[in-house]
Amino acid sequence: MSDLSEKLAAYLAGQMPGTSEVAVSDLSRISGGASRETYRFRLDWRDAAGSAASRLLILRKDPVDSLIDTERRTEFSAYRAFHGSAVPVPEMLYLEEDESHLGSPFFVAEQIAGFEAGPMQLLGPPYAEHHPAYAQRKWTILGEIARADPAAVGLTEGMESPALDACWSRELDHWEAIIDADALEPLPIIRAAIRWLRANPPPPAQKLSVVHGDYRTGNFLYDQAGGIHGILDWEMAHLGDPLEDLGWSFNPIWRWGRPGLVGGLAPREQAIAIWERASGLVADPAALHWWELFNCVKGQGIWVSSSKAFADGKNRDPILAFSGWLMGNAQDRAALEVMDKL
Amino acid sequence: MLGQLAAWLTRDLAPGVAAYQQSALGMSAGLIGMCIEEADRAVARRVEENAAIRGLLARGADLVEARLSARLQALAEGADASLLVSALEAVNAELRAALIDLHAAVEALDGEAARALEADIWAELRASTERRRLSAGTV
């Protein structure tokens, strides 16, 4: 770890002209970095006047093979687009795609310290009594993401802008291809879901929105009193139908064993009402159902990819095998439930 | 014995290591727990499922076009020659791939027999998730 600390300090010193004594300490890898290796660390330096300064930061570094194959520039740009807005995100500081510095691309960001992210912890005391407040905040923030103008936040340059009537096919084509390539065994439930989705396409998107891509309980930082202070894991961000994110947040696998409560937090209709108020959009029931089923396909795409990466020996992080196996089975059951076949 | 190994990872080793390693040990213990669940049922669930799918393929062979029908019939007449999990799994994969093709074909057919078979395919798919269900599952 000290070698990484030294290389990181050298890189950051080069990014901070006029400073001296730039040092990295307390560098430690943290969990939750299934698609990136994530480290927290403390940076100390002296400014040009010689005053000491320090900051808690995050390093997100590409692994050899990740749970989700995405460009780190996409994630960096999405975070940066929402910094300072009603959508709480950490400040992005440096993006480096040159592998010569740390062996793989990475970015450095502000560390939002003092909050929790684990989904299971959120379900118990002292958090459980504040679930209505978390739900209000969670789907309000998602509504804000949906409401944002992708051009105004600077994301139309680096991200493809599909036609409103092509948002669904772009995503379905993408995830079906991943399943075709990575599935280690036949998936009759998910194949049936794909056939239904193609035979019953949704209406065109109401607008082109920023889609977080993994907006769920487990991907935000929360306090003990119903507050949410950081939306994380934007690596699957793209432009598309705003109902895609709402459908992903309703994926039964993300209710963490709490039937009847989307995200484990709130009744479905309540979450929809919060989202509609915040976004100014309408969650057409038939369209939302399409996106909920699509997200079961997408979820299975993620789980088969993670299983394959582990089985191929490209990445030995046990989260890949654990999530691939555990969530793959749950995702099949979720698809049956969404299709009213369970 | 494997349960003791999982407990050793989480209770004895994990407290002494950093956050990421703690998480990795927890995941590894979880995987061991899933292996314990699966080991007990590994042969039984595959034998049961292979037989159930063969029954569906035999019925489907009477409804679909000739080429698919011949493939379904051949698979339906097969048997589990070995009780090794690897052998059962290979047969299961072939049968489930054929079930996908049968399901798609039946969806496109009219008639009561097709609807009845389609309903029974869904029942088998429901049963397939129960056979694979893990106690730690979120759904």
CSV table of C-alpha atoms in Angstrom, one decimal:
chain,number,residue,atom,x,y,z
A,1,MET,CA,0.0,0.0,0.0
A,2,SER,CA,2.9,2.4,0.7
A,3,ASP,CA,4.1,2.1,-2.9
A,4,LEU,CA,0.6,3.1,-4.0
A,5,SER,CA,0.6,6.0,-1.5
A,6,GLU,CA,4.0,7.2,-2.8
A,7,LYS,CA,2.9,7.1,-6.5
A,8,LEU,CA,-0.4,8.8,-5.6
A,9,ALA,CA,1.4,11.5,-3.7
A,10,ALA,CA,3.8,12.1,-6.6
A,11,TYR,CA,0.9,12.3,-9.0
A,12,LEU,CA,-1.1,14.8,-6.9
A,13,ALA,CA,2.0,16.9,-6.3
A,14,GLY,CA,2.2,17.3,-10.0
A,15,GLN,CA,-1.4,18.5,-10.1
A,16,MET,CA,-1.0,21.0,-7.4
A,17,PRO,CA,1.5,23.6,-8.6
A,18,GLY,CA,2.9,25.9,-5.9
A,19,THR,CA,2.4,23.4,-3.1
A,20,SER,CA,5.1,21.4,-1.2
A,21,GLU,CA,5.3,18.5,1.1
A,22,VAL,CA,2.4,16.7,-0.6
A,23,ALA,CA,1.9,13.5,1.4
A,24,VAL,CA,-0.7,10.7,1.3
A,25,SER,CA,-1.5,8.9,4.5
A,26,ASP,CA,-4.0,6.4,5.9
A,27,LEU,CA,-4.6,4.9,2.5
A,28,SER,CA,-7.0,2.0,2.8
A,29,ARG,CA,-9.2,0.1,0.4
A,30,ILE,CA,-12.9,0.2,1.3
A,31,SER,CA,-15.6,-2.2,0.4
A,32,GLY,CA,-18.3,-1.5,-2.2
A,33,GLY,CA,-15.9,-1.0,-5.1
A,34,ALA,CA,-17.2,-3.8,-7.2
A,35,SER,CA,-16.6,-2.0,-10.5
A,36,ARG,CA,-13.6,0.1,-9.3
A,37,GLU,CA,-11.1,-0.4,-6.6
A,38,THR,CA,-12.0,2.3,-4.1
A,39,TYR,CA,-9.6,3.7,-1.5
A,40,ARG,CA,-9.9,6.5,1.1
A,41,PHE,CA,-6.9,8.5,2.2
A,42,ARG,CA,-5.8,11.7,3.7
A,43,LEU,CA,-3.8,14.3,1.7
A,44,ASP,CA,-1.5,16.8,3.5
A,45,TRP,CA,0.4,19.6,1.8
A,46,ARG,CA,1.7,23.1,2.3
A,47,ASP,CA,0.4,25.9,0.1
A,48,ALA,CA,2.6,28.5,-1.5
A,49,ALA,CA,2.6,30.6,1.7
A,50,GLY,CA,3.8,27.6,3.6
A,51,SER,CA,0.5,27.0,5.5
A,52,ALA,CA,-0.4,23.4,6.2
A,53,ALA,CA,-3.6,22.0,4.7
A,54,SER,CA,-5.2,18.6,4.5
A,55,ARG,CA,-8.2,17.0,3.0
A,56,LEU,CA,-9.9,13.6,3.1
A,57,LEU,CA,-10.1,12.1,-0.4
A,58,ILE,CA,-11.2,9.1,-2.4
A,59,LEU,CA,-9.3,7.2,-5.1
A,60,ARG,CA,-11.3,5.2,-7.6
A,61,LYS,CA,-9.0,3.0,-9.6
A,62,ASP,CA,-9.9,0.6,-12.4
A,63,PRO,CA,-9.4,-3.1,-11.6
A,64,VAL,CA,-8.3,-5.7,-14.2
A,65,ASP,CA,-11.9,-6.8,-14.7
A,66,SER,CA,-14.9,-5.1,-13.0
A,67,LEU,CA,-18.4,-6.0,-12.2
A,68,ILE,CA,-19.5,-3.4,-14.7
A,69,ASP,CA,-17.4,-2.5,-17.7
A,70,THR,CA,-17.7,1.2,-18.1
A,71,GLU,CA,-15.5,4.2,-18.9
A,72,ARG,CA,-14.2,6.1,-15.9
A,73,ARG,CA,-14.7,9.3,-17.8
A,74,THR,CA,-18.4,8.7,-17.9
A,75,GLU,CA,-18.6,8.3,-14.2
A,76,PHE,CA,-16.4,11.3,-13.6
A,77,SER,CA,-18.4,13.5,-15.9
A,78,ALA,CA,-21.7,12.5,-14.3
A,79,TYR,CA,-20.5,13.3,-10.8
A,80,ARG,CA,-19.1,16.6,-12.0
A,81,ALA,CA,-22.4,17.5,-13.8
A,82,PHE,CA,-24.4,17.4,-10.6
A,83,HIS,CA,-21.8,18.9,-8.1
A,84,GLY,CA,-23.3,21.9,-6.4
A,85,SER,CA,-26.9,21.0,-7.5
A,86,ALA,CA,-29.9,19.6,-5.6
A,87,VAL,CA,-28.4,16.2,-6.3
A,88,PRO,CA,-25.7,15.7,-3.6
A,89,VAL,CA,-22.5,14.2,-5.0
A,90,PRO,CA,-18.8,14.4,-4.0
A,91,GLU,CA,-16.6,16.9,-5.8
A,92,MET,CA,-14.5,15.4,-8.5
A,93,LEU,CA,-10.9,16.6,-8.5
A,94,TYR,CA,-8.7,14.8,-11.0
A,95,LEU,CA,-9.3,12.3,-13.8
A,96,GLU,CA,-6.3,10.4,-15.1
A,97,GLU,CA,-6.5,8.0,-17.9
A,98,ASP,CA,-2.7,7.6,-18.4
A,99,GLU,CA,-1.9,4.2,-16.9
A,100,SER,CA,1.7,5.1,-16.2
A,101,HIS,CA,0.9,6.8,-12.9
A,102,LEU,CA,-0.9,4.0,-10.9
A,103,GLY,CA,-1.0,1.1,-13.4
A,104,SER,CA,-4.6,1.8,-14.5
A,105,PRO,CA,-6.9,4.8,-15.0
A,106,PHE,CA,-8.3,6.4,-11.9
A,107,PHE,CA,-9.9,9.5,-10.5
A,108,VAL,CA,-9.6,11.4,-7.2
A,109,ALA,CA,-12.6,12.9,-5.5
A,110,GLU,CA,-13.7,14.5,-2.3
A,111,GLN,CA,-14.5,12.1,0.5
A,112,ILE,CA,-17.9,12.7,2.1
A,113,ALA,CA,-17.1,11.4,5.5
A,114,GLY,CA,-19.2,10.5,8.5
A,115,PHE,CA,-22.1,8.7,6.8
A,116,GLU,CA,-23.2,5.1,6.1
A,117,ALA,CA,-23.9,3.4,2.8
A,118,GLY,CA,-24.7,-0.3,3.7
A,119,PRO,CA,-28.2,-1.3,2.7
A,120,MET,CA,-28.7,-3.9,5.5
A,121,GLN,CA,-27.7,-1.4,8.2
A,122,LEU,CA,-30.3,1.0,6.9
A,123,LEU,CA,-33.1,-1.5,7.5
A,124,GLY,CA,-32.6,-1.7,11.3
A,125,PRO,CA,-32.4,0.6,14.3
A,126,PRO,CA,-31.8,3.5,14.6
A,127,TYR,CA,-32.5,4.1,10.9
A,128,ALA,CA,-35.7,2.2,10.5
A,129,GLU,CA,-37.9,4.8,12.2
A,130,HIS,CA,-36.8,7.3,9.6
A,131,HIS,CA,-37.6,5.3,6.5
A,132,PRO,CA,-40.3,7.7,5.4
A,133,ALA,CA,-37.8,10.5,5.5
A,134,TYR,CA,-35.2,8.5,3.6
A,135,ALA,CA,-37.8,7.6,1.0
A,136,GLN,CA,-38.8,11.2,0.6
A,137,ARG,CA,-35.2,12.2,0.1
A,138,LYS,CA,-34.3,9.2,-2.1
A,139,TRP,CA,-37.0,9.6,-4.7
A,140,THR,CA,-36.9,13.4,-4.6
A,141,ILE,CA,-33.3,13.3,-5.6
A,142,LEU,CA,-34.0,10.8,-8.3
A,143,GLY,CA,-36.7,13.1,-9.5
A,144,GLU,CA,-34.2,15.9,-9.6
A,145,ILE,CA,-31.9,13.8,-11.7
A,146,ALA,CA,-34.7,13.0,-14.1
A,147,ARG,CA,-35.7,16.7,-14.3
A,148,ALA,CA,-32.2,17.9,-15.1
A,149,ASP,CA,-31.5,19.0,-18.7
A,150,PRO,CA,-28.6,16.8,-20.0
A,151,ALA,CA,-27.3,19.6,-22.2
A,152,ALA,CA,-27.5,22.2,-19.4
A,153,VAL,CA,-25.4,20.0,-17.1
A,154,GLY,CA,-22.9,19.4,-19.9
A,155,LEU,CA,-23.5,15.7,-20.5
A,156,THR,CA,-24.6,15.7,-24.1
A,157,GLU,CA,-21.1,16.1,-25.4
A,158,GLY,CA,-19.6,12.9,-23.9
A,159,MET,CA,-22.7,10.7,-23.9
A,160,GLU,CA,-24.8,9.4,-26.8
A,161,SER,CA,-28.2,11.1,-27.1
A,162,PRO,CA,-30.6,8.4,-28.3
A,163,ALA,CA,-33.9,9.4,-30.0
A,164,LEU,CA,-36.8,9.3,-27.6
A,165,ASP,CA,-38.3,6.3,-29.2
A,166,ALA,CA,-35.0,4.4,-29.2
A,167,CYS,CA,-34.1,4.7,-25.6
A,168,TRP,CA,-35.6,1.3,-24.8
A,169,SER,CA,-34.1,-0.6,-27.7
A,170,ARG,CA,-30.6,0.9,-27.1
A,171,GLU,CA,-30.6,-0.4,-23.5
A,172,LEU,CA,-32.2,-3.7,-24.3
A,173,ASP,CA,-29.8,-4.4,-27.2
A,174,HIS,CA,-26.9,-3.5,-24.9
A,175,TRP,CA,-27.8,-5.8,-22.0
A,176,GLU,CA,-29.0,-8.7,-24.2
A,177,ALA,CA,-25.6,-8.7,-25.9
A,178,ILE,CA,-23.9,-8.8,-22.5
A,179,ILE,CA,-26.0,-11.8,-21.5
A,180,ASP,CA,-25.3,-13.5,-24.9
A,181,ALA,CA,-21.6,-13.0,-24.3
A,182,ASP,CA,-21.3,-13.8,-20.6
A,183,ALA,CA,-24.0,-16.1,-19.4
A,184,LEU,CA,-22.5,-19.4,-18.1
A,185,GLU,CA,-25.7,-21.3,-18.4
A,186,PRO,CA,-29.1,-21.0,-20.2
A,187,LEU,CA,-31.5,-18.4,-18.7
A,188,PRO,CA,-35.0,-19.4,-19.6
A,189,ILE,CA,-36.7,-16.8,-17.4
A,190,ILE,CA,-34.7,-13.9,-18.6
A,191,ARG,CA,-35.0,-15.0,-22.3
A,192,ALA,CA,-38.8,-15.1,-21.9
A,193,ALA,CA,-38.6,-11.6,-20.4
A,194,ILE,CA,-36.5,-10.4,-23.3
A,195,ARG,CA,-39.1,-11.8,-25.8
A,196,TRP,CA,-41.9,-10.0,-24.0
A,197,LEU,CA,-40.0,-6.7,-23.9
A,198,ARG,CA,-39.3,-6.8,-27.6
A,199,ALA,CA,-43.0,-7.8,-28.4
A,200,ASN,CA,-44.4,-5.0,-26.1
A,201,PRO,CA,-42.1,-1.9,-26.5
A,202,PRO,CA,-42.8,1.1,-24.2
A,203,PRO,CA,-44.0,4.5,-25.5
A,204,PRO,CA,-41.2,7.0,-26.4
A,205,ALA,CA,-39.5,8.6,-23.4
A,206,GLN,CA,-41.2,11.8,-22.2
A,207,LYS,CA,-37.8,13.5,-22.3
A,208,LEU,CA,-34.2,12.6,-22.6
A,209,SER,CA,-32.8,12.5,-19.1
A,210,VAL,CA,-29.7,11.7,-17.3
A,211,VAL,CA,-30.0,8.2,-16.1
A,212,HIS,CA,-27.9,7.3,-13.1
A,213,GLY,CA,-28.0,3.7,-14.0
A,214,ASP,CA,-27.6,2.1,-10.5
A,215,TYR,CA,-29.9,4.2,-8.3
A,216,ARG,CA,-30.8,2.0,-5.4
A,217,THR,CA,-30.7,1.5,-1.7
A,218,GLY,CA,-27.1,0.8,-1.1
A,219,ASN,CA,-25.7,3.5,-3.4
A,220,PHE,CA,-26.2,6.6,-1.3
A,221,LEU,CA,-24.7,8.0,1.9
A,222,TYR,CA,-27.1,8.4,4.7
A,223,ASP,CA,-27.2,9.8,8.3
A,224,GLN,CA,-29.1,8.5,11.3
A,225,ALA,CA,-32.1,10.9,10.9
A,226,GLY,CA,-33.5,10.4,7.4
A,227,GLY,CA,-30.9,12.5,5.5
A,228,ILE,CA,-29.1,11.5,2.3
A,229,HIS,CA,-25.8,13.3,1.7
A,230,GLY,CA,-24.2,11.7,-1.4
A,231,ILE,CA,-25.4,9.8,-4.4
A,232,LEU,CA,-22.6,7.3,-5.4
A,233,ASP,CA,-21.7,4.8,-8.2
A,234,TRP,CA,-22.5,6.7,-11.4
A,235,GLU,CA,-20.4,4.3,-13.5
A,236,MET,CA,-23.4,3.2,-15.6
A,237,ALA,CA,-24.7,6.8,-16.1
A,238,HIS,CA,-26.1,7.5,-19.6
A,239,LEU,CA,-28.8,9.5,-21.3
A,240,GLY,CA,-32.1,7.8,-21.7
A,241,ASP,CA,-35.7,7.4,-20.5
A,242,PRO,CA,-36.1,8.7,-17.0
A,243,LEU,CA,-38.4,5.8,-16.1
A,244,GLU,CA,-35.4,3.5,-16.4
A,245,ASP,CA,-33.9,4.7,-13.1
A,246,LEU,CA,-37.3,4.6,-11.4
A,247,GLY,CA,-37.7,1.0,-12.6
A,248,TRP,CA,-34.3,0.1,-11.3
A,249,SER,CA,-35.0,1.6,-7.9
A,250,PHE,CA,-38.1,-0.7,-7.8
A,251,ASN,CA,-36.3,-3.8,-8.8
A,252,PRO,CA,-37.4,-6.4,-6.2
A,253,ILE,CA,-33.8,-7.4,-5.5
A,254,TRP,CA,-33.2,-4.0,-4.0
A,255,ARG,CA,-35.9,-4.2,-1.4
A,256,TRP,CA,-33.6,-6.4,0.6
A,257,GLY,CA,-36.1,-9.0,1.7
A,258,ARG,CA,-38.8,-6.5,2.7
A,259,PRO,CA,-41.9,-7.4,0.6
A,260,GLY,CA,-44.2,-4.5,-0.3
A,261,LEU,CA,-41.6,-1.8,0.2
A,262,VAL,CA,-39.7,-0.6,-2.8
A,263,GLY,CA,-36.0,-0.2,-1.9
A,264,GLY,CA,-37.0,-1.6,1.4
A,265,LEU,CA,-38.2,1.8,2.4
A,266,ALA,CA,-41.7,2.8,1.1
A,267,PRO,CA,-44.8,1.5,-0.6
A,268,ARG,CA,-44.5,1.7,-4.4
A,269,GLU,CA,-47.3,4.3,-5.0
A,270,GLN,CA,-45.8,6.6,-2.4
A,271,ALA,CA,-42.4,6.5,-4.1
A,272,ILE,CA,-44.0,7.1,-7.5
A,273,ALA,CA,-45.8,10.2,-6.1
A,274,ILE,CA,-42.6,11.6,-4.6
A,275,TRP,CA,-40.7,11.1,-7.9
A,276,GLU,CA,-43.5,12.6,-10.0
A,277,ARG,CA,-43.6,15.7,-7.8
A,278,ALA,CA,-39.9,16.2,-7.9
A,279,SER,CA,-39.4,15.4,-11.6
A,280,GLY,CA,-42.5,17.1,-13.0
A,281,LEU,CA,-42.9,13.9,-15.1
A,282,VAL,CA,-45.5,11.2,-15.2
A,283,ALA,CA,-44.8,7.5,-14.4
A,284,ASP,CA,-47.2,5.9,-16.9
A,285,PRO,CA,-48.0,2.5,-15.4
A,286,ALA,CA,-47.5,0.5,-18.5
A,287,ALA,CA,-44.3,2.2,-19.4
A,288,LEU,CA,-43.0,1.8,-15.9
A,289,HIS,CA,-43.8,-1.9,-15.9
A,290,TRP,CA,-41.8,-2.3,-19.1
A,291,TRP,CA,-38.8,-0.6,-17.5
A,292,GLU,CA,-39.2,-2.7,-14.3
A,293,LEU,CA,-39.0,-5.9,-16.3
A,294,PHE,CA,-36.1,-4.5,-18.4
A,295,ASN,CA,-34.2,-3.8,-15.2
A,296,CYS,CA,-34.6,-7.5,-14.3
A,297,VAL,CA,-32.8,-8.3,-17.6
A,298,LYS,CA,-30.2,-5.6,-16.9
A,299,GLY,CA,-29.7,-6.9,-13.4
A,300,GLN,CA,-29.1,-10.4,-14.7
A,301,GLY,CA,-26.7,-9.0,-17.2
A,302,ILE,CA,-24.7,-7.6,-14.3
A,303,TRP,CA,-24.8,-10.8,-12.4
A,304,VAL,CA,-23.7,-13.1,-15.2
A,305,SER,CA,-20.9,-10.7,-16.1
A,306,SER,CA,-19.7,-10.7,-12.5
A,307,SER,CA,-19.9,-14.5,-12.3
A,308,LYS,CA,-17.9,-14.9,-15.6
A,309,ALA,CA,-15.2,-12.4,-14.5
A,310,PHE,CA,-14.7,-14.5,-11.4
A,311,ALA,CA,-14.9,-17.8,-13.1
A,312,ASP,CA,-12.4,-16.7,-15.8
A,313,GLY,CA,-10.0,-15.7,-13.1
A,314,LYS,CA,-9.8,-12.1,-14.3
A,315,ASN,CA,-10.8,-10.7,-11.0
A,316,ARG,CA,-10.7,-12.6,-7.7
A,317,ASP,CA,-12.7,-10.2,-5.6
A,318,PRO,CA,-15.2,-12.5,-3.8
A,319,ILE,CA,-18.0,-9.9,-4.3
A,320,LEU,CA,-18.1,-11.0,-7.9
A,321,ALA,CA,-18.8,-14.6,-7.1
A,322,PHE,CA,-21.0,-13.8,-4.1
A,323,SER,CA,-23.2,-11.3,-5.9
A,324,GLY,CA,-23.3,-13.3,-9.2
A,325,TRP,CA,-24.6,-16.4,-7.4
A,326,LEU,CA,-26.8,-14.9,-4.7
A,327,MET,CA,-28.3,-12.0,-6.8
A,328,GLY,CA,-28.6,-14.1,-10.0
A,329,ASN,CA,-31.1,-16.4,-8.4
A,330,ALA,CA,-33.0,-13.5,-6.7
A,331,GLN,CA,-33.1,-11.7,-10.1
A,332,ASP,CA,-34.8,-14.6,-11.7
A,333,ARG,CA,-37.4,-14.6,-9.0
A,334,ALA,CA,-37.7,-10.9,-9.4
A,335,ALA,CA,-38.4,-11.2,-13.1
A,336,LEU,CA,-41.1,-13.8,-12.4
A,337,GLU,CA,-42.7,-11.5,-9.9
A,338,VAL,CA,-42.7,-8.5,-12.3
A,339,MET,CA,-44.2,-10.7,-15.0
A,340,ASP,CA,-46.8,-11.9,-12.5
A,341,LYS,CA,-45.6,-15.5,-12.8
A,342,LEU,CA,-44.3,-16.0,-9.3
B,1,MET,CA,-17.2,-28.4,9.0
B,2,LEU,CA,-17.6,-25.8,6.3
B,3,GLY,CA,-19.8,-23.8,8.7
B,4,GLN,CA,-17.0,-23.8,11.2
B,5,LEU,CA,-14.7,-22.5,8.5
B,6,ALA,CA,-17.1,-19.6,7.7
B,7,ALA,CA,-17.4,-18.8,11.3
B,8,TRP,CA,-13.6,-18.7,11.7
B,9,LEU,CA,-13.4,-16.2,8.8
B,10,THR,CA,-15.9,-13.8,10.2
B,11,ARG,CA,-15.5,-14.2,14.0
B,12,ASP,CA,-11.8,-14.8,14.3
B,13,LEU,CA,-10.1,-13.4,11.3
B,14,ALA,CA,-12.3,-10.4,10.2
B,15,PRO,CA,-12.0,-8.3,13.4
B,16,GLY,CA,-8.2,-8.0,13.0
B,17,VAL,CA,-8.1,-6.8,9.4
B,18,ALA,CA,-8.9,-3.6,7.5
B,19,ALA,CA,-12.4,-2.7,6.2
B,20,TYR,CA,-12.0,-4.0,2.7
B,21,GLN,CA,-10.5,-7.3,3.9
B,22,GLN,CA,-13.3,-7.6,6.5
B,23,SER,CA,-15.9,-7.3,3.7
B,24,ALA,CA,-14.0,-9.8,1.5
B,25,LEU,CA,-13.9,-12.3,4.4
B,26,GLY,CA,-17.7,-11.7,4.9
B,27,MET,CA,-18.3,-12.4,1.3
B,28,SER,CA,-16.2,-15.5,1.3
B,29,ALA,CA,-18.0,-16.8,4.4
B,30,GLY,CA,-21.3,-16.1,2.6
B,31,LEU,CA,-20.1,-18.1,-0.4
B,32,ILE,CA,-19.2,-21.0,1.9
B,33,GLY,CA,-22.7,-20.8,3.4
B,34,MET,CA,-24.2,-20.9,-0.1
B,35,CYS,CA,-22.0,-23.9,-0.9
B,36,ILE,CA,-23.3,-25.7,2.2
B,37,GLU,CA,-26.9,-25.1,1.0
B,38,GLU,CA,-26.1,-26.2,-2.5
B,39,ALA,CA,-24.0,-29.3,-1.6
B,40,ASP,CA,-26.9,-31.0,0.1
B,41,ARG,CA,-29.3,-30.6,-2.8
B,42,ALA,CA,-27.0,-30.5,-5.8
B,43,VAL,CA,-27.8,-33.9,-7.2
B,44,ALA,CA,-31.4,-34.0,-6.1
B,45,ARG,CA,-32.4,-30.7,-7.7
B,46,ARG,CA,-30.7,-31.5,-11.0
B,47,VAL,CA,-32.2,-35.0,-11.3
B,48,GLU,CA,-35.7,-33.6,-10.4
B,49,GLU,CA,-35.4,-30.7,-12.9
B,50,ASN,CA,-34.0,-32.8,-15.7
B,51,ALA,CA,-36.9,-35.2,-15.4
B,52,ALA,CA,-39.4,-32.3,-15.3
B,53,ILE,CA,-38.0,-30.6,-18.4
B,54,ARG,CA,-37.9,-33.9,-20.3
B,55,GLY,CA,-41.6,-34.2,-19.7
B,56,LEU,CA,-42.2,-30.8,-21.1
B,57,LEU,CA,-40.1,-31.4,-24.1
B,58,ALA,CA,-41.9,-34.6,-24.8
B,59,ARG,CA,-45.3,-32.8,-24.8
B,60,GLY,CA,-43.8,-29.9,-26.8
B,61,ALA,CA,-42.5,-32.3,-29.5
B,62,ASP,CA,-46.1,-33.0,-30.5
B,63,LEU,CA,-46.9,-29.3,-31.0
B,64,VAL,CA,-43.9,-27.7,-32.8
B,65,GLU,CA,-42.4,-27.9,-36.3
B,66,ALA,CA,-40.6,-31.0,-37.4
B,67,ARG,CA,-36.9,-29.9,-36.9
B,68,LEU,CA,-37.4,-28.6,-33.4
B,69,SER,CA,-39.8,-31.5,-32.6
B,70,ALA,CA,-37.0,-34.0,-33.5
B,71,ARG,CA,-34.6,-32.3,-31.2
B,72,LEU,CA,-37.0,-32.1,-28.4
B,73,GLN,CA,-38.0,-35.8,-28.8
B,74,ALA,CA,-34.4,-36.9,-28.7
B,75,LEU,CA,-33.7,-34.9,-25.5
B,76,ALA,CA,-36.9,-36.1,-23.9
B,77,GLU,CA,-35.8,-39.7,-24.4
B,78,GLY,CA,-32.5,-39.1,-22.8
B,79,ALA,CA,-31.5,-40.1,-19.3
B,80,ASP,CA,-29.1,-39.0,-16.5
B,81,ALA,CA,-26.3,-41.5,-17.2
B,82,SER,CA,-24.2,-40.2,-14.3
B,83,LEU,CA,-25.0,-38.7,-10.9
B,84,LEU,CA,-21.8,-36.6,-10.9
B,85,VAL,CA,-22.9,-33.0,-10.5
B,86,SER,CA,-20.8,-31.9,-13.5
B,87,ALA,CA,-22.5,-34.5,-15.7
B,88,LEU,CA,-26.0,-33.6,-14.5
B,89,GLU,CA,-25.2,-29.9,-15.0
B,90,ALA,CA,-24.1,-30.5,-18.6
B,91,VAL,CA,-27.4,-32.3,-19.3
B,92,ASN,CA,-29.4,-29.7,-17.5
B,93,ALA,CA,-27.8,-26.9,-19.6
B,94,GLU,CA,-28.7,-28.7,-22.8
B,95,LEU,CA,-32.3,-29.3,-21.6
B,96,ARG,CA,-32.8,-25.7,-20.4
B,97,ALA,CA,-31.5,-24.4,-23.7
B,98,ALA,CA,-34.1,-26.6,-25.5
B,99,LEU,CA,-36.7,-25.4,-23.0
B,100,ILE,CA,-36.0,-21.8,-24.1
B,101,ASP,CA,-36.6,-22.7,-27.7
B,102,LEU,CA,-39.8,-24.7,-26.9
B,103,HIS,CA,-41.1,-21.8,-24.8
B,104,ALA,CA,-40.6,-19.3,-27.6
B,105,ALA,CA,-42.2,-21.7,-30.1
B,106,VAL,CA,-45.2,-22.4,-27.9
B,107,GLU,CA,-45.8,-18.7,-27.3
B,108,ALA,CA,-46.3,-18.3,-31.0
B,109,LEU,CA,-48.9,-21.1,-31.3
B,110,ASP,CA,-52.6,-20.9,-30.9
B,111,GLY,CA,-54.8,-23.4,-29.2
B,112,GLU,CA,-55.6,-24.9,-25.8
B,113,ALA,CA,-52.7,-27.4,-25.9
B,114,ALA,CA,-50.2,-24.6,-26.5
B,115,ARG,CA,-51.7,-22.5,-23.7
B,116,ALA,CA,-51.7,-25.4,-21.3
B,117,LEU,CA,-48.1,-26.3,-22.1
B,118,GLU,CA,-47.1,-22.6,-21.7
B,119,ALA,CA,-48.6,-22.5,-18.3
B,120,ASP,CA,-46.8,-25.7,-17.3
B,121,ILE,CA,-43.5,-24.3,-18.6
B,122,TRP,CA,-44.0,-21.2,-16.4
B,123,ALA,CA,-44.8,-23.6,-13.4
B,124,GLU,CA,-41.5,-25.4,-14.1
B,125,LEU,CA,-39.6,-22.1,-14.3
B,126,ARG,CA,-41.1,-21.1,-10.9
B,127,ALA,CA,-40.1,-24.4,-9.5
B,128,SER,CA,-36.6,-23.9,-10.9
B,129,THR,CA,-36.1,-20.8,-8.9
B,130,GLU,CA,-37.3,-22.6,-5.8
B,131,ARG,CA,-34.8,-25.4,-6.3
B,132,ARG,CA,-32.0,-22.8,-6.6
B,133,ARG,CA,-33.3,-20.5,-3.9
B,134,LEU,CA,-30.8,-19.4,-1.3
B,135,SER,CA,-31.7,-18.5,2.3
B,136,ALA,CA,-29.8,-15.2,2.0
B,137,GLY,CA,-31.7,-14.2,-1.1
B,138,THR,CA,-33.3,-10.8,-1.3
B,139,VAL,CA,-36.4,-11.9,-3.1
